[in-house]
Every structure is written in C-alpha cells, then in structure tokens.
Amino acid sequence: MSAEESHHGAEIAARVERRWATIAVIIIVMMALLAAFAGIHRVTMPQPRVETTDPSRLHLSGEFVEANLGSALEPNGAVTVRAIGQQYSFTPACILVPAETPITLRATSADVVHGILIQGTNINTMLVPGYVSEQLMRFERTGDYLMPCQEFCSFGHEGMWGKVRVIDKADFADRAKGDGRLSCVGQ
Ligand code: CUA
C-alpha cells in the first residue's frame, strides 16, 4: 500500500466516523426531546380524576370498611364491587357478580402495590396504596374466573389469588334482596 493510498483510506474512515457520530448525536437529541415531550405532555394532561384514600384507616371508616366490601346492587340495576388487596389476599377473596350487567370495580390496597387481573378478560388494574382504582367490567357468561395478583408484592405474592364468580342475573338479584354486600367467600 502506497502512502497516498493509506492517506485516502484514512480520509474515508474519518468520513464514515463523522457520519456515524452525527447519527448518534441525532438519536440522543431525539431521545431527549421524546423524554421532555412525554414529561411535559403528562403534566399538561393529568388523569381526569384521582381519588385518594388513607391506607392506614381503610378498616376504620369510609367506603372500604369491611361491612361495605363485596358486591352491591345499585338502584339502577348496575353493580358496584368494592375490594381491598393486602399481603397476601384479596377481600373478598371471591367476588360474586351477575352476568350481562355493567359492573364497577372499586379497589385499593391496604399496604403495598398489588394488582388485579381477571383471567380470560382484559380486566387488569394496579392497586396502589392511597389511591382508588376504578375499572368498568361486564361478563356475558356465567362461571368462575381466576383473579391472581399481578404485581410482585413480596414473598407471598405467588400465593395471592382471588376468584370472580359470575352467576345468573336473576339469581344475583334474588340474593341481593337484603342490603348486605354479596360475595362468594366460603361458598
Ligand atoms: Cu399482591 Cu402480588
């Protein structure tokens, strides 16, 4: 290789290096812009509604006292389910709901972050201490659905399972005649 050829080779190498350096800088700038946009966008568009609770006082007063947990038939025919996640179980551990009915699930955590996932459906929400998670759902078919905790919540996480039992609408209405909350725990 002559001196001239090696000089030429170095020039090509320098040009290629400059090109890749430029691409790298463009990628970094784009990532920074993306991060800035995501942050600013989130600040300018907050969640439409945030409900808070005091996780240390859930059992003492308010919506999530034990007597109010479970399923309630509303005057308009819809159902509201209230539940709590805590290490390592859900209360109620078996949620009873009617088929073909709009259901609002309202849940929170008494300690750390948990998650509710209902198998075979797209229902999947986190339970964050201090906040109420609300999820709308509807089941067309009766049957039992497994409801595992889907957020790692420490050593007992894999044993944290609940269940949703969907029963016939008329059957549910029958059972809801009292004003207590319904569940299928122990049934
Ligand atoms: Cu609760 Cu994982």
Coordinates of C-alpha atoms and ligand atoms in Angstrom, one line a residue:
M1 CA 0.0 0.0 0.0
S2 CA 1.5 3.4 -1.0
A3 CA 1.5 6.4 1.2
E4 CA -1.1 8.0 -1.0
E5 CA -3.5 5.0 -0.7
S6 CA -3.2 4.9 3.0
H7 CA -4.0 8.6 3.3
H8 CA -7.0 8.1 1.1
G9 CA -8.2 5.2 3.3
A10 CA -7.8 7.4 6.4
E11 CA -10.0 10.0 4.8
I12 CA -12.7 7.5 4.1
A13 CA -12.5 6.2 7.6
A14 CA -12.8 9.8 9.0
R15 CA -15.8 10.5 6.8
V16 CA -17.6 7.3 7.9
E17 CA -16.8 8.1 11.6
R18 CA -18.2 11.6 11.2
R19 CA -21.4 10.2 9.7
W20 CA -21.9 7.7 12.5
A21 CA -21.1 10.3 15.1
T22 CA -23.8 12.6 13.6
I23 CA -26.3 9.8 13.6
A24 CA -25.5 9.0 17.3
V25 CA -26.0 12.7 18.2
I26 CA -29.3 12.8 16.4
I27 CA -30.5 9.7 18.2
I28 CA -29.5 11.2 21.6
V29 CA -31.2 14.5 20.8
M30 CA -34.4 12.7 19.7
M31 CA -34.4 10.7 22.9
A32 CA -34.0 13.8 25.0
L33 CA -36.8 15.5 23.1
L34 CA -39.0 12.5 23.5
A35 CA -38.4 12.3 27.2
A36 CA -39.1 16.1 27.5
F37 CA -42.3 15.7 25.5
A38 CA -43.6 12.7 27.5
G39 CA -42.9 14.6 30.8
I40 CA -44.5 17.9 29.7
H41 CA -47.4 16.2 28.0
R42 CA -48.2 14.2 31.1
V43 CA -48.1 17.4 33.2
T44 CA -50.4 19.2 30.9
M45 CA -52.8 16.3 30.6
P46 CA -53.4 14.9 34.1
Q47 CA -55.6 12.0 34.8
P48 CA -59.2 13.1 34.6
R49 CA -59.9 12.1 38.1
V50 CA -57.8 10.9 41.0
E51 CA -59.4 9.5 44.2
T52 CA -57.3 9.1 47.3
T53 CA -57.7 7.0 50.4
D54 CA -55.7 6.7 53.6
P55 CA -54.4 3.1 53.6
S56 CA -53.9 3.0 57.3
R57 CA -57.5 3.9 58.0
L58 CA -59.4 1.8 55.5
H59 CA -60.9 -0.5 58.1
L60 CA -62.0 2.3 60.4
S61 CA -64.2 4.5 58.2
G62 CA -65.3 5.3 54.7
E63 CA -66.1 3.3 51.6
F64 CA -63.7 0.4 52.3
V65 CA -64.8 -0.6 55.8
E66 CA -65.2 -4.4 56.0
A67 CA -69.0 -4.3 56.0
N68 CA -69.0 -2.4 52.7
L69 CA -66.7 -4.7 50.8
G70 CA -68.2 -7.0 48.2
S71 CA -70.9 -6.5 45.6
A72 CA -73.8 -4.1 45.9
L73 CA -76.8 -3.9 43.6
E74 CA -77.4 -0.3 42.8
P75 CA -81.0 1.1 42.3
N76 CA -80.3 1.5 38.5
G77 CA -79.5 -2.2 38.2
A78 CA -75.8 -1.8 37.9
V79 CA -73.4 -3.4 40.4
T80 CA -70.6 -1.9 42.4
V81 CA -67.9 -4.2 43.7
R82 CA -65.6 -2.9 46.4
A83 CA -62.4 -4.8 47.3
I84 CA -59.1 -4.5 49.1
G85 CA -55.8 -6.1 48.3
Q86 CA -53.4 -6.7 51.2
Q87 CA -50.4 -9.0 51.7
Y88 CA -51.4 -11.7 50.7
S89 CA -55.0 -11.9 49.8
F90 CA -58.0 -10.0 48.4
T91 CA -61.0 -9.1 50.4
P92 CA -63.4 -10.5 49.4
A93 CA -61.4 -13.4 48.1
C94 CA -64.3 -14.5 46.0
I95 CA -66.2 -11.7 44.2
L96 CA -69.7 -12.5 43.2
V97 CA -71.2 -10.7 40.2
P98 CA -74.2 -11.1 37.8
A99 CA -73.8 -11.8 34.1
E100 CA -74.8 -9.3 31.5
T101 CA -74.7 -6.4 33.9
P102 CA -72.5 -3.3 34.0
I103 CA -70.1 -3.6 36.9
T104 CA -67.9 -1.0 38.5
L105 CA -65.0 -2.4 40.4
R106 CA -63.5 -0.1 43.0
A107 CA -60.5 -1.3 44.8
T108 CA -57.5 -0.2 46.7
S109 CA -54.5 -1.6 48.7
A110 CA -54.1 -1.6 52.4
D111 CA -50.3 -1.9 52.3
V112 CA -48.1 -2.2 49.1
V113 CA -48.8 -2.2 45.4
H114 CA -50.8 -5.2 44.3
G115 CA -52.6 -5.9 41.0
I116 CA -55.9 -7.4 40.0
L117 CA -56.1 -9.4 36.8
I118 CA -59.1 -11.4 35.8
Q119 CA -58.2 -14.3 33.7
G120 CA -59.7 -14.6 30.2
T121 CA -60.7 -10.9 30.2
N122 CA -59.0 -7.6 29.6
I123 CA -59.5 -6.5 33.2
N124 CA -56.2 -5.6 34.7
T125 CA -55.5 -2.8 37.1
M126 CA -53.0 -1.9 39.8
L127 CA -54.0 -1.4 43.4
V128 CA -51.9 1.4 44.8
P129 CA -52.0 2.3 48.5
G130 CA -53.5 5.7 48.9
Y131 CA -55.5 5.6 45.6
V132 CA -58.8 4.1 44.4
S133 CA -58.6 2.1 41.2
E134 CA -61.8 2.0 39.3
Q135 CA -62.5 -0.4 36.5
L136 CA -65.6 -1.0 34.5
M137 CA -66.4 -4.5 33.6
R138 CA -69.1 -6.8 32.2
F139 CA -69.3 -10.5 31.9
E140 CA -71.5 -12.2 29.3
R141 CA -71.1 -15.8 30.5
T142 CA -71.5 -17.3 34.0
G143 CA -68.6 -19.2 35.5
D144 CA -65.6 -18.9 37.7
Y145 CA -62.6 -16.7 36.7
L146 CA -59.3 -16.8 38.5
M147 CA -58.0 -13.5 39.8
P148 CA -54.3 -13.5 40.6
C149 CA -52.3 -10.6 42.0
Q150 CA -50.2 -9.4 39.1
E151 CA -47.8 -7.1 40.8
F152 CA -44.9 -8.5 42.8
C153 CA -45.8 -7.7 46.4
S154 CA -43.1 -9.6 48.3
F155 CA -42.6 -13.2 49.3
G156 CA -46.2 -14.3 49.4
H157 CA -47.1 -12.8 46.0
E158 CA -47.4 -16.1 44.2
G159 CA -49.9 -17.3 46.7
M160 CA -52.2 -14.2 46.4
W161 CA -55.1 -15.4 44.3
G162 CA -58.8 -14.4 44.3
K163 CA -61.7 -15.5 42.2
V164 CA -64.6 -13.9 40.4
R165 CA -67.8 -15.9 40.2
V166 CA -70.3 -14.8 37.6
I167 CA -73.8 -16.0 38.2
D168 CA -77.2 -15.6 36.5
K169 CA -78.6 -12.1 36.7
A170 CA -81.9 -13.1 38.3
D171 CA -80.1 -15.3 40.8
F172 CA -78.0 -12.4 41.8
A173 CA -81.0 -10.0 42.1
D174 CA -82.6 -12.6 44.4
R175 CA -79.6 -12.8 46.6
A176 CA -79.2 -9.1 46.7
K177 CA -82.6 -8.5 48.3
G178 CA -81.1 -7.8 51.7
D179 CA -79.0 -4.7 52.0
G180 CA -75.8 -6.5 52.9
R181 CA -72.8 -6.9 50.5
L182 CA -72.6 -10.0 48.5
S183 CA -69.6 -12.3 48.0
C184 CA -68.9 -16.0 47.4
V185 CA -66.4 -16.4 50.1
G186 CA -66.8 -19.9 51.6
Q187 CA -69.4 -21.0 49.1
Ligands
CUA1 CU1 -50.2 -8.9 45.9 CU2 -48.6 -9.7 44.4

